[in-house]
Structure formats: C-alpha cells, structure tokens
PDB file of C-alpha atoms in Angstrom:
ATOM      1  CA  UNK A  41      53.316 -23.410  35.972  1.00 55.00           C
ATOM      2  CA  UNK A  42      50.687 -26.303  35.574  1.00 56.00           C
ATOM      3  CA  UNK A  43      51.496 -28.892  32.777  1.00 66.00           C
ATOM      4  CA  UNK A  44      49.336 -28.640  29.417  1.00 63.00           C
ATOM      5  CA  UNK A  45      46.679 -30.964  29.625  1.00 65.00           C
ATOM      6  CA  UNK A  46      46.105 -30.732  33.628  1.00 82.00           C
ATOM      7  CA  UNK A  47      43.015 -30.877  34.385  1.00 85.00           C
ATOM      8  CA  UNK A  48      43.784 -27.852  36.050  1.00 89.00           C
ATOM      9  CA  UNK A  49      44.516 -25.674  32.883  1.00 89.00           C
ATOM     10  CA  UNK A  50      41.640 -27.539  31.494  1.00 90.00           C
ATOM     11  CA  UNK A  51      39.130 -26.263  34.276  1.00 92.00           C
ATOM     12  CA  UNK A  52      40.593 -22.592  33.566  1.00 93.00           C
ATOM     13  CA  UNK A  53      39.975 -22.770  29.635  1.00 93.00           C
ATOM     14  CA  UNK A  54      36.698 -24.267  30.273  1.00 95.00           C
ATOM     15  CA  UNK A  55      35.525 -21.437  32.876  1.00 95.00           C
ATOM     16  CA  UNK A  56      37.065 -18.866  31.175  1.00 96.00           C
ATOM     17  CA  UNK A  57      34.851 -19.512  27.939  1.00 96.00           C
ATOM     18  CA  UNK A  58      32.494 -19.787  30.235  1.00 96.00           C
ATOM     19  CA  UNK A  59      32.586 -16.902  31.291  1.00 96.00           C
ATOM     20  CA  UNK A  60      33.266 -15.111  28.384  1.00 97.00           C
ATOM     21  CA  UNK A  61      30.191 -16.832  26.652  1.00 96.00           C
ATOM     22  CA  UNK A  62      27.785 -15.504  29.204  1.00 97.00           C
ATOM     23  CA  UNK A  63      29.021 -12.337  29.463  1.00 97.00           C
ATOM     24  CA  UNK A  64      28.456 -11.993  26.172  1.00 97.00           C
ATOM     25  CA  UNK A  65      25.581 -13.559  25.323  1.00 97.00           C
ATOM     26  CA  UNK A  66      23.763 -12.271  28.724  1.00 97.00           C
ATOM     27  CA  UNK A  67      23.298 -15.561  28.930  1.00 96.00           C
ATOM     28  CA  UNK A  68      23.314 -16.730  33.407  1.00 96.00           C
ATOM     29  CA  UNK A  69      26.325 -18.904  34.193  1.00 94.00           C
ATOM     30  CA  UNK A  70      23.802 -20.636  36.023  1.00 94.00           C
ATOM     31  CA  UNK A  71      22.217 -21.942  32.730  1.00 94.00           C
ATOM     32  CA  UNK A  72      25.062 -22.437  30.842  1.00 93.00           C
ATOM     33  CA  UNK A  73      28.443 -26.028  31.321  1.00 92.00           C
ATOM     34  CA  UNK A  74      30.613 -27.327  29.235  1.00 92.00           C
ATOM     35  CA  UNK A  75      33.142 -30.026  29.029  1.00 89.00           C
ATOM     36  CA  UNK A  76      36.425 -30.606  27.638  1.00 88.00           C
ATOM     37  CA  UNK A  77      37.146 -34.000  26.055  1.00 84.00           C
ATOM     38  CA  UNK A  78      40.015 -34.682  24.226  1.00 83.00           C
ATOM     39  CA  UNK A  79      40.842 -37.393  21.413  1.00 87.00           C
ATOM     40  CA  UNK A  80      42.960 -37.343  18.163  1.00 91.00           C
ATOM     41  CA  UNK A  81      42.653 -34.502  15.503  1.00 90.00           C
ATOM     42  CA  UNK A  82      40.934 -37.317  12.889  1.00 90.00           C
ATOM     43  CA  UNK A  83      38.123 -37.712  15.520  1.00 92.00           C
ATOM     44  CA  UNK A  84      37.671 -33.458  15.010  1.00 91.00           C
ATOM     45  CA  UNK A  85      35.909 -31.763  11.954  1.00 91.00           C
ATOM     46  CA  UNK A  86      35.907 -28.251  11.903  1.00 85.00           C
ATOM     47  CA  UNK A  87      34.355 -25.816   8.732  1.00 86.00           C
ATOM     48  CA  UNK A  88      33.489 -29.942   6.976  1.00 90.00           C
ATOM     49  CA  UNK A  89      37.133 -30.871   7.445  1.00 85.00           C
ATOM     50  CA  UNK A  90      38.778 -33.284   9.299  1.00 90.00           C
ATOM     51  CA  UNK A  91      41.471 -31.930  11.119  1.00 91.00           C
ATOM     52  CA  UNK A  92      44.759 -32.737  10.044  1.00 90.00           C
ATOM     53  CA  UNK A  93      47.487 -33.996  12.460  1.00 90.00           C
ATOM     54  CA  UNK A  94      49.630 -31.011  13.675  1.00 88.00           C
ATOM     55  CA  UNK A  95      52.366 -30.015  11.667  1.00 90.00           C
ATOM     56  CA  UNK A  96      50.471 -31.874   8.601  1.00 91.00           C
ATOM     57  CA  UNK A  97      48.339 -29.095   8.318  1.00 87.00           C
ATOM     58  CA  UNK A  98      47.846 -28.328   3.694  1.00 85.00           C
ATOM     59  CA  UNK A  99      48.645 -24.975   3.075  1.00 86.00           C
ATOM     60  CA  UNK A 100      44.936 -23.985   2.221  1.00 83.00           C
ATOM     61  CA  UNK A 101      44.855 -24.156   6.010  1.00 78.00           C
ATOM     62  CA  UNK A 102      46.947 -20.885   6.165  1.00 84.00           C
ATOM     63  CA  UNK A 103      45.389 -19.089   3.265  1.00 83.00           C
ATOM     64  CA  UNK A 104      43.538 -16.577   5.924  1.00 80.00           C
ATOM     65  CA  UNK A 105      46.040 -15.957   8.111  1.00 73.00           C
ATOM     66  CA  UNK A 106      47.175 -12.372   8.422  1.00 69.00           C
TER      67      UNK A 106
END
C-alpha cells in the first residue's frame, strides 16, 4: 500500500478524474491536465467558505449529509 500523499496515489487520483472527466464530458484526454497542489484548508474556499481545519468542521457543514 502506497502512503497518502505519495505522489504516487496523487498521480492515480489525478488520472482517474481524468479519466472520468473525459469520459464524461466526451471531452479527448488529449485536450484535457490537471494538477494536484496541496496547502492548508484556510488557503481552500469551497461553496464561498473557507474550509475549516478537519475535525473543526460547524455543524451546518453536516446539515446535507444523508
């Protein structure tokens, strides 16, 4: 088993959305990269929030779960 945070696993993730994304979007994989970069949750804002450190999540973050 690779460690988290290998580049590695990262290279999987990243081809697998890939991947994923082109098949389906139809879009060619020839057209399409990405990278992975990774920094601190502050530095991330998802939906107009700043993510929260994990396990400092507020428990608005769960409403939707099911």
């Amino acid at each position: 088993m690779l460690p988290i945070g290998s580049f590695q696993v990262k290279d999987q993730i990243l081809v697998g959305l890939i991947e994923e994304f082109c098949g389906i979007s139809g879009v060619s994989r020839n057209n399409e990269s990405g990278h992975i970069s990774e920094g601190p949750p502050s530095w991330i804002m998802e939906g107009g929030h700043i993510l929260s450190e994990p396990g400092e999540e507020p428990p608005e973050w769960y409403q939707n779960d099911v």
